[in-house]
mmCIF file of C-alpha atoms in Angstrom:
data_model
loop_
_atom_site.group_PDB
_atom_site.id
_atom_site.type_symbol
_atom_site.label_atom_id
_atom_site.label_comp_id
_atom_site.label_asym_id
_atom_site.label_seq_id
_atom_site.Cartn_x
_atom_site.Cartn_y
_atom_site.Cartn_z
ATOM 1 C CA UNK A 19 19.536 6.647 -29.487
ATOM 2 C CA UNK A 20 21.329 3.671 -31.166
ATOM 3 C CA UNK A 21 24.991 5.063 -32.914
ATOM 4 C CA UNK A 22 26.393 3.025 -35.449
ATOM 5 C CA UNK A 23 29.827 3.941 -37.268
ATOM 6 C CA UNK A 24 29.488 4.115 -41.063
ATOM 7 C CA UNK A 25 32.090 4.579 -43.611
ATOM 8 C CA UNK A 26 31.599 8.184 -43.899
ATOM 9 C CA UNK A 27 29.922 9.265 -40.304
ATOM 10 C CA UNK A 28 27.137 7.859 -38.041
ATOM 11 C CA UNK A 29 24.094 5.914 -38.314
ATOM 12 C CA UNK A 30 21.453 6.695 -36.446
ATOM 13 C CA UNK A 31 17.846 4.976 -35.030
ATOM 14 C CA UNK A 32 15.982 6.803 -32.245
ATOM 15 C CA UNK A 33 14.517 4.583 -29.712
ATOM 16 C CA UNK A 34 11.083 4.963 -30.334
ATOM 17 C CA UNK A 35 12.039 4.011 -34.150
ATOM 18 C CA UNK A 36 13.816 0.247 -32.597
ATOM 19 C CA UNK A 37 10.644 -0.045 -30.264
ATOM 20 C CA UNK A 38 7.941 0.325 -33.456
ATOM 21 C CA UNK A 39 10.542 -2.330 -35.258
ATOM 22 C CA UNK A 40 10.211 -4.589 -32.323
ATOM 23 C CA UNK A 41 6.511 -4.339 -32.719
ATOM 24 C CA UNK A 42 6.785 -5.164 -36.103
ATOM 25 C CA UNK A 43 8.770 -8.200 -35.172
ATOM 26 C CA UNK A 44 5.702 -8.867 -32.597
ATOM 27 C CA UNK A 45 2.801 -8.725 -35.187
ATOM 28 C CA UNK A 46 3.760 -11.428 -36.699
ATOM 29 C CA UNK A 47 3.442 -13.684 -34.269
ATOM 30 C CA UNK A 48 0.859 -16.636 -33.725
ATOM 31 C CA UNK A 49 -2.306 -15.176 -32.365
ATOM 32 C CA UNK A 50 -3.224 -18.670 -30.899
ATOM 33 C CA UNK A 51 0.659 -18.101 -29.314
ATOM 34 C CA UNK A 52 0.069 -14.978 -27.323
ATOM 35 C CA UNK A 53 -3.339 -13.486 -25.343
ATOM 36 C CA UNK A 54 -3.604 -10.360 -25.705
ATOM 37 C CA UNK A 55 -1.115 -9.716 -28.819
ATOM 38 C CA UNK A 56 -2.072 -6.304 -29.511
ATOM 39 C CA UNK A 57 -2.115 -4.682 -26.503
ATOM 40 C CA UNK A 58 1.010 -6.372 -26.183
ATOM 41 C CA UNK A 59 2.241 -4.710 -29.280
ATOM 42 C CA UNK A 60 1.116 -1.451 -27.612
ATOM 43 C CA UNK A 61 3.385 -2.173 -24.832
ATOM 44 C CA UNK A 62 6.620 -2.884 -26.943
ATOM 45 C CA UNK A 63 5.794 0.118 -29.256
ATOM 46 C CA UNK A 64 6.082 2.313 -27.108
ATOM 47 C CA UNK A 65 8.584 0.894 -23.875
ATOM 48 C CA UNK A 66 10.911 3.534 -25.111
ATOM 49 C CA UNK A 67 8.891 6.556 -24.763
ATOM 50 C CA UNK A 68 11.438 8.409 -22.242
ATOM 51 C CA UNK A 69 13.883 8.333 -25.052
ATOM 52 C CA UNK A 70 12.721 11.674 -27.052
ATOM 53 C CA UNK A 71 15.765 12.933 -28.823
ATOM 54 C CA UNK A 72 13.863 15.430 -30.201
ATOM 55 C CA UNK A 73 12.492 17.033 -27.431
ATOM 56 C CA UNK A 74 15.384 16.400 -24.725
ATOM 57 C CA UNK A 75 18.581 17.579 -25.302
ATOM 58 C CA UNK A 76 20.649 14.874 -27.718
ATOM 59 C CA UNK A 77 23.505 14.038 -25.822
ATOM 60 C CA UNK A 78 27.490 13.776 -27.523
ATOM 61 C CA UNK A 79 30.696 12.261 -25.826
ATOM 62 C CA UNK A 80 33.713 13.993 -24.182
ATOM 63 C CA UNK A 81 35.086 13.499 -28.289
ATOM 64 C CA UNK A 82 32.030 15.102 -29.480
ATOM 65 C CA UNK A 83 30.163 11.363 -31.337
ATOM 66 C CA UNK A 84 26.642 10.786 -30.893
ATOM 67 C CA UNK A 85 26.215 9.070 -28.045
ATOM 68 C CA UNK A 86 24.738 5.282 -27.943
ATOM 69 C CA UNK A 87 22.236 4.663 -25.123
ATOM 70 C CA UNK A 88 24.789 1.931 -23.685
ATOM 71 C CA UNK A 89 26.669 5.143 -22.227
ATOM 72 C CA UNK A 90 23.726 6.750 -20.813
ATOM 73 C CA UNK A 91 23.754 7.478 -17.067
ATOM 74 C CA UNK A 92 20.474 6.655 -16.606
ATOM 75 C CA UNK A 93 17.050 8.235 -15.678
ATOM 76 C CA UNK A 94 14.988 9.517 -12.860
ATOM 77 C CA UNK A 95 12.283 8.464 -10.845
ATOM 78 C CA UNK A 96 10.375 10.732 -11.865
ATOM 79 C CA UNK A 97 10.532 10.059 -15.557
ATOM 80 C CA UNK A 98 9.829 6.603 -14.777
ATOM 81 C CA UNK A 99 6.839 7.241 -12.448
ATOM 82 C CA UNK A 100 5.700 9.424 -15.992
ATOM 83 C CA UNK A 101 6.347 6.177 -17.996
ATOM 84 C CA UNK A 102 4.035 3.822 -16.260
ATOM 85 C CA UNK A 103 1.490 6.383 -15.616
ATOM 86 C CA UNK A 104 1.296 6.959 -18.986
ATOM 87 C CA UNK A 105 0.939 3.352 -19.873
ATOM 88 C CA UNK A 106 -2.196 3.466 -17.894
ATOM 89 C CA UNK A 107 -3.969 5.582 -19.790
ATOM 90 C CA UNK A 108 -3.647 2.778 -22.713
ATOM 91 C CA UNK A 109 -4.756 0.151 -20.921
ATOM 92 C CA UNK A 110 -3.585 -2.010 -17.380
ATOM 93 C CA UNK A 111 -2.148 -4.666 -19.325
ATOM 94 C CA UNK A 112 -0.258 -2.207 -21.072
ATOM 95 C CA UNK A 113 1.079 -0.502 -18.048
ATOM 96 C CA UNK A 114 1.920 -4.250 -16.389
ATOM 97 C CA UNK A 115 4.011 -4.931 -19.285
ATOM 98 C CA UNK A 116 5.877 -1.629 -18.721
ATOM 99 C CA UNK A 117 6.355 -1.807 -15.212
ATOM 100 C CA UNK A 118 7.903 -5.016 -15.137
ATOM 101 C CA UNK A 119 9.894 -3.795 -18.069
ATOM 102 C CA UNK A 120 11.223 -0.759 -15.848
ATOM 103 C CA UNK A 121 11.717 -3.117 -12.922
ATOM 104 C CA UNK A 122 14.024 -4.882 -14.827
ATOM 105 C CA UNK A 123 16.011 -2.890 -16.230
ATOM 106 C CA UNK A 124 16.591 -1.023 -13.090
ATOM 107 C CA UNK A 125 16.732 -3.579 -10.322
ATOM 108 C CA UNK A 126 20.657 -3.355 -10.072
ATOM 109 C CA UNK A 127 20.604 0.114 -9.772
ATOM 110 C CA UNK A 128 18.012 -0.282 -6.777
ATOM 111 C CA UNK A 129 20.639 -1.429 -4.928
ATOM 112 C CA UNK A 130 22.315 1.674 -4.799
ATOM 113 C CA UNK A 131 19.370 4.314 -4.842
ATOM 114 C CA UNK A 132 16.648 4.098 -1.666
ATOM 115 C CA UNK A 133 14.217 6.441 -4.013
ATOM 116 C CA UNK A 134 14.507 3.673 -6.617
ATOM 117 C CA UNK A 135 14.248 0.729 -4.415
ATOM 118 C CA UNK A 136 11.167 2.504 -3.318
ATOM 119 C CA UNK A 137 9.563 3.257 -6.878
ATOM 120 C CA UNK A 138 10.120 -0.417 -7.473
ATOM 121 C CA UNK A 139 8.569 -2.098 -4.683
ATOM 122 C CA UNK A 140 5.691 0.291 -5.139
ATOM 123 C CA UNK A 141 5.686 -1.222 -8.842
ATOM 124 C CA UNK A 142 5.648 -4.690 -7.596
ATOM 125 C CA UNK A 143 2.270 -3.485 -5.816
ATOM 126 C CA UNK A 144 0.685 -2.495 -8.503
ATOM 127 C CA UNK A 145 2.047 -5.389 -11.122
ATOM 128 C CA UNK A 146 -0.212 -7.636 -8.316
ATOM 129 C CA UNK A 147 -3.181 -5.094 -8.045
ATOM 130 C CA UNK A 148 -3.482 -4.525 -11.756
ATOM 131 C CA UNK A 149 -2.945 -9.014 -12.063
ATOM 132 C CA UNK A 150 -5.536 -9.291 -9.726
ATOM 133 C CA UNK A 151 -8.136 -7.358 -11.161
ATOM 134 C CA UNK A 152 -7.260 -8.786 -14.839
ATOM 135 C CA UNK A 153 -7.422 -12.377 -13.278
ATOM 136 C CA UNK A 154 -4.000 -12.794 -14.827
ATOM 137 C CA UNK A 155 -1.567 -15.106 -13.125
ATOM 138 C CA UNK A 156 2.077 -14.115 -12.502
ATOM 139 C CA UNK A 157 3.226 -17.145 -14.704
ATOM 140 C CA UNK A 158 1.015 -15.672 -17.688
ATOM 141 C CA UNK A 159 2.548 -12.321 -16.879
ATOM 142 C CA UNK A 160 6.141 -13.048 -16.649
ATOM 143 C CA UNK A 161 5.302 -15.293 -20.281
ATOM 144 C CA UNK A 162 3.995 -11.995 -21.947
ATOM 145 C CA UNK A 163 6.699 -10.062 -20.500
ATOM 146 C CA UNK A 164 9.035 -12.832 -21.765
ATOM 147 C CA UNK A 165 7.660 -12.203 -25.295
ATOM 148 C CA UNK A 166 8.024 -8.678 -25.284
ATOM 149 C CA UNK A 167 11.610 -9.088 -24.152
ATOM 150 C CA UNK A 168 12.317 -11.387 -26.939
ATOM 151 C CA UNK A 169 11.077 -8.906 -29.742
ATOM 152 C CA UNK A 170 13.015 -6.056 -28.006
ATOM 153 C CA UNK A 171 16.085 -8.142 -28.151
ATOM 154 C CA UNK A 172 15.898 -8.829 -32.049
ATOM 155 C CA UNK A 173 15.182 -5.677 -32.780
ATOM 156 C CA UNK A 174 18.298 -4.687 -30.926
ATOM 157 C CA UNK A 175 20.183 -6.859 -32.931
ATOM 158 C CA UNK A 176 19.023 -5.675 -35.924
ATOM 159 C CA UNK A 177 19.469 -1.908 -35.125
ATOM 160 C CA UNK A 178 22.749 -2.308 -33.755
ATOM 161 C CA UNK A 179 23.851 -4.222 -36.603
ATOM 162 C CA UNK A 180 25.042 -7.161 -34.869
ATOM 163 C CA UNK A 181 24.010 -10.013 -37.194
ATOM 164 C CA UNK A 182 26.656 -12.437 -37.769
ATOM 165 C CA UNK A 183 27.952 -12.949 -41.140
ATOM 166 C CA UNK A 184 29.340 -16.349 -43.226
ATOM 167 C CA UNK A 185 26.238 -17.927 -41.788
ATOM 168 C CA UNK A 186 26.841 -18.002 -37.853
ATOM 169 C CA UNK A 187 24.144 -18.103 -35.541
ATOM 170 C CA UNK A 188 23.203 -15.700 -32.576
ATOM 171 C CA UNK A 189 21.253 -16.761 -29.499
ATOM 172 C CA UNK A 190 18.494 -14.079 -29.490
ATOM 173 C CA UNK A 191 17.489 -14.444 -25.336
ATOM 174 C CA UNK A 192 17.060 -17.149 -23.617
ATOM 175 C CA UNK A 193 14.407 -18.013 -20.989
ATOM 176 C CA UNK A 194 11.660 -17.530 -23.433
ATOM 177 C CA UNK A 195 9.056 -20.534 -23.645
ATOM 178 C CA UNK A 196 11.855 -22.833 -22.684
ATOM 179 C CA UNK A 197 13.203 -22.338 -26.575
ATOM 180 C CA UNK A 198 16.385 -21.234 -27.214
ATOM 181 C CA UNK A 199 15.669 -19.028 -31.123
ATOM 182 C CA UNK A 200 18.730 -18.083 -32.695
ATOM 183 C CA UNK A 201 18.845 -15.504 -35.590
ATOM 184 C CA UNK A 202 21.091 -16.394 -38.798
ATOM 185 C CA UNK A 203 21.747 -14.570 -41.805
ATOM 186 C CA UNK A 204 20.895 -16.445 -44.880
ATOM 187 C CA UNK A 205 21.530 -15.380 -48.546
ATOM 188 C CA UNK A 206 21.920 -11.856 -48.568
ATOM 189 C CA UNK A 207 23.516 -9.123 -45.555
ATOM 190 C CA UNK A 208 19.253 -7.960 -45.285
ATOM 191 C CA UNK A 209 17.569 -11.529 -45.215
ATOM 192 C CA UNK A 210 17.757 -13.386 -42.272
ATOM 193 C CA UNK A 211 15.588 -16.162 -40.450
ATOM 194 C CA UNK A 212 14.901 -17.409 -36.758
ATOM 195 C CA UNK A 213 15.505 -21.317 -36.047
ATOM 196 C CA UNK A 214 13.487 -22.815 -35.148
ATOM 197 C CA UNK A 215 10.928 -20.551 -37.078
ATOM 198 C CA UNK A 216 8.147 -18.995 -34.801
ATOM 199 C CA UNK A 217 6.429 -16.592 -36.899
ATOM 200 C CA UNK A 218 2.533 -17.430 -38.604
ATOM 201 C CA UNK A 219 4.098 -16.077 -41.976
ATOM 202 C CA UNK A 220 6.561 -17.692 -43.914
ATOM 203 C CA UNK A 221 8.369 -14.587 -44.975
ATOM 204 C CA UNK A 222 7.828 -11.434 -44.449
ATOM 205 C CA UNK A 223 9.421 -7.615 -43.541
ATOM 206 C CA UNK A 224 10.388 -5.023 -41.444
ATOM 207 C CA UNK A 225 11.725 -1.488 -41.623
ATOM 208 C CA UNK A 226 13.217 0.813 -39.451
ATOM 209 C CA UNK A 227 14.081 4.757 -40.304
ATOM 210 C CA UNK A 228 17.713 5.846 -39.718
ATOM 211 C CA UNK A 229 19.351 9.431 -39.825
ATOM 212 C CA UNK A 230 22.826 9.151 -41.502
ATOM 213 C CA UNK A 231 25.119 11.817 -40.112
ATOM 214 C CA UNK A 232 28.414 13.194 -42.348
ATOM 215 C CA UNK A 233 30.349 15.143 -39.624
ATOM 216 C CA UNK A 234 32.578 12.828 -37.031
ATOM 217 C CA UNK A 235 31.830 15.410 -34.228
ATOM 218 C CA UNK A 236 29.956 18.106 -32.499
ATOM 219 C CA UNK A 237 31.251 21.272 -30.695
ATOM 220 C CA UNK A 238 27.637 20.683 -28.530
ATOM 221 C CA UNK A 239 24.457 18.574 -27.923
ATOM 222 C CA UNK A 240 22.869 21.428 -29.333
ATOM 223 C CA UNK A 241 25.157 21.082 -32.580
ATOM 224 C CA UNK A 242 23.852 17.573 -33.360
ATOM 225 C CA UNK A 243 20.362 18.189 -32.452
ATOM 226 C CA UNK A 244 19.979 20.575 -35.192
ATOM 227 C CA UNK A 245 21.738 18.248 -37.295
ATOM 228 C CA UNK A 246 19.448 15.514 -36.699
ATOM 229 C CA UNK A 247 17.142 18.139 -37.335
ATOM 230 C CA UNK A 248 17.713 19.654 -40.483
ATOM 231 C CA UNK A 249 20.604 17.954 -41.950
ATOM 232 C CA UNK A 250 20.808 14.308 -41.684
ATOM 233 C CA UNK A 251 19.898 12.196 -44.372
ATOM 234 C CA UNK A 252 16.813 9.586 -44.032
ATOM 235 C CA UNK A 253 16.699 6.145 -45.225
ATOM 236 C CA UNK A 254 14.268 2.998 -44.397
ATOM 237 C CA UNK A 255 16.697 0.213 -43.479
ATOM 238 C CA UNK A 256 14.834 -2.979 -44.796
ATOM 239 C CA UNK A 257 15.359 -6.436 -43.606
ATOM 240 C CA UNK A 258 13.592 -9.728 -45.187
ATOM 241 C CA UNK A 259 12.176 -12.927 -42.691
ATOM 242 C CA UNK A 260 11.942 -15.835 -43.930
ATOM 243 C CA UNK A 261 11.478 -19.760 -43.059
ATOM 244 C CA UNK A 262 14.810 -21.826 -44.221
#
C-alpha cells in the first residue's frame, strides 16, 4: 500500500486502487497511438494484483505506521508464478505485459536468488513463445511495455503526492517513444497537465479512493487491518488533465 503523512494521521491508497488510476491515465490515450489499448489497460489494471491488503496480513513498522510498499521485503516465487498465470487466463498479451513487468522489477534481486534467476529466464521463454504465436515483435513489445510503464509511473506520482508545486516540472520516465513528458501543476494543487500533451482529450479526470487513518500507530498488523476495515474514513481524491 502507498502511506502518505497527513496533518492528522495517514493517507492511504491500496495498490490495486494506483493500478485502476494508472488505467485511467491509459484510456485516454490515442487509439491510433497504441495496438491493443485495452488489453493493455487490462494489463496495467491489474499489475498489482499480489498486493491484497485485505486478504494478506497489512503490514506496520518497528514504530507501529502503516507501512509504504518502498519498505517491503519483497515476494516469492511462488506468488509471482500465481501472477503471470493468472494473467493468462485474460489473455497472452495480457500475461506478456505482466511478465516483463515482473522481470523488471525483479532482475536485481535475481542476482542474489538462483530460484529467481530461474523463474525469470523461464519468463523470458515464454515472453518469446507467447511473441511468437501473436506475431508480435520484441520492439512492439518492449513499446507496449514502455507505455504501461509510463502510466504506472504517473500514477505513482500522483498517489504518492509528489507533484511539484510553484509550477516546477517533473520528468515522468524516460525511454518512452524517445519523448521525454514531464508533469506540471498548473492553476490549482488538483489540476495538472503533461508537456508535451499526449492524451486524445483535451481535459479530462481521474480518481483514486483513499482510506484516511486518525491513529499515528498500531500495537499489530492485525490492529490496522481492522482499522482499514471498519474505521478509516473514504474519500475519492480527484485530479483534473488538461492541455496548457
Amino acid at each position: 500500500m502507498i502511506v502518505n503523512v497527513t496533518e492528522s494521521g495517514w493517507e492511504v491508497i491500496y495498490h490495486r486502487a494506483h493500478a485502476l488510476l494508472a488505467a485511467q491515465i491509459a484510456s485516454q490515450w490515442p487509439l491510433d497511438r497504441a495496438p491493443r489499448l485495452y488489453e493493455t489497460i487490462a494489463a496495467i489494471s491489474h499489475h498489482d494484483d499480489l498486493e491484497r491488503e485485505w486478504e494478506d496480513e497489512a503490514k506496520i513498522t518497528e514504530a507501529g505506521a502503516p507501512q509504504d510498499f518502498t519498505l517491503d521485503q519483497g515476494v516469492s516465487v511462488k506468488q509471482l508464478t500465481h501472477l503471470v498465470e493468472g494473467a493468462r487466463y485474460r489473455s497472452r498479451w495480457v500475461a506478456l505485459l505482466i511478465s516483463m513487468h515482473v522481470c523488471f522489477l525483479h532482475q536485481q534481486q535475481a542476482k542474489s536468488s538462483k530460484d529467481l534467476a530461474r523463474f525469470l529466464e523461464k519468463q523470458q521463454d515464454l515472453q518469446q513463445h507467447w511473441r511468437k504465436a501473436m506475431g508480435v515483435t520484441p520492439e512492439e513489445a518492449s513499446h507496449a511495455y514502455e507505455f504501461m510503464r509510463w502510466c504506472d509511473r504517473l500514477s505513482l506520482i500522483l498517489a504518492q503526492r509528489k507533484i511539484p508545486a510553484a509550477g516546477r516540472s517533473l520528468e515522468i520516465t524516460r525511454g518512452f517513444e524517445n519523448q521525454r513528458y514531464d508533469l506540471q501543476q498548473i492553476d490549482a494543487p488538483h489540476r495538472v497537465t503533461v508537456q508535451p500533451w499526449p492524451f486524445a482529450a483535451s481535459e479530462f479526470v481521474v480518481t483514486v479512493e483513499a482510506q484516511y487513518l486518525s491513529d499515528l500507530k498500531y500495537n499489530s498488523s492485525q490492529a490496522l487491518e481492522m482499522a482499514l476495515r471498519e474505521k478509516a474514513e473514504v474519500r475519492d481524491i480527484q485530479w483534473t488533465f488538461a492541455a496548457s
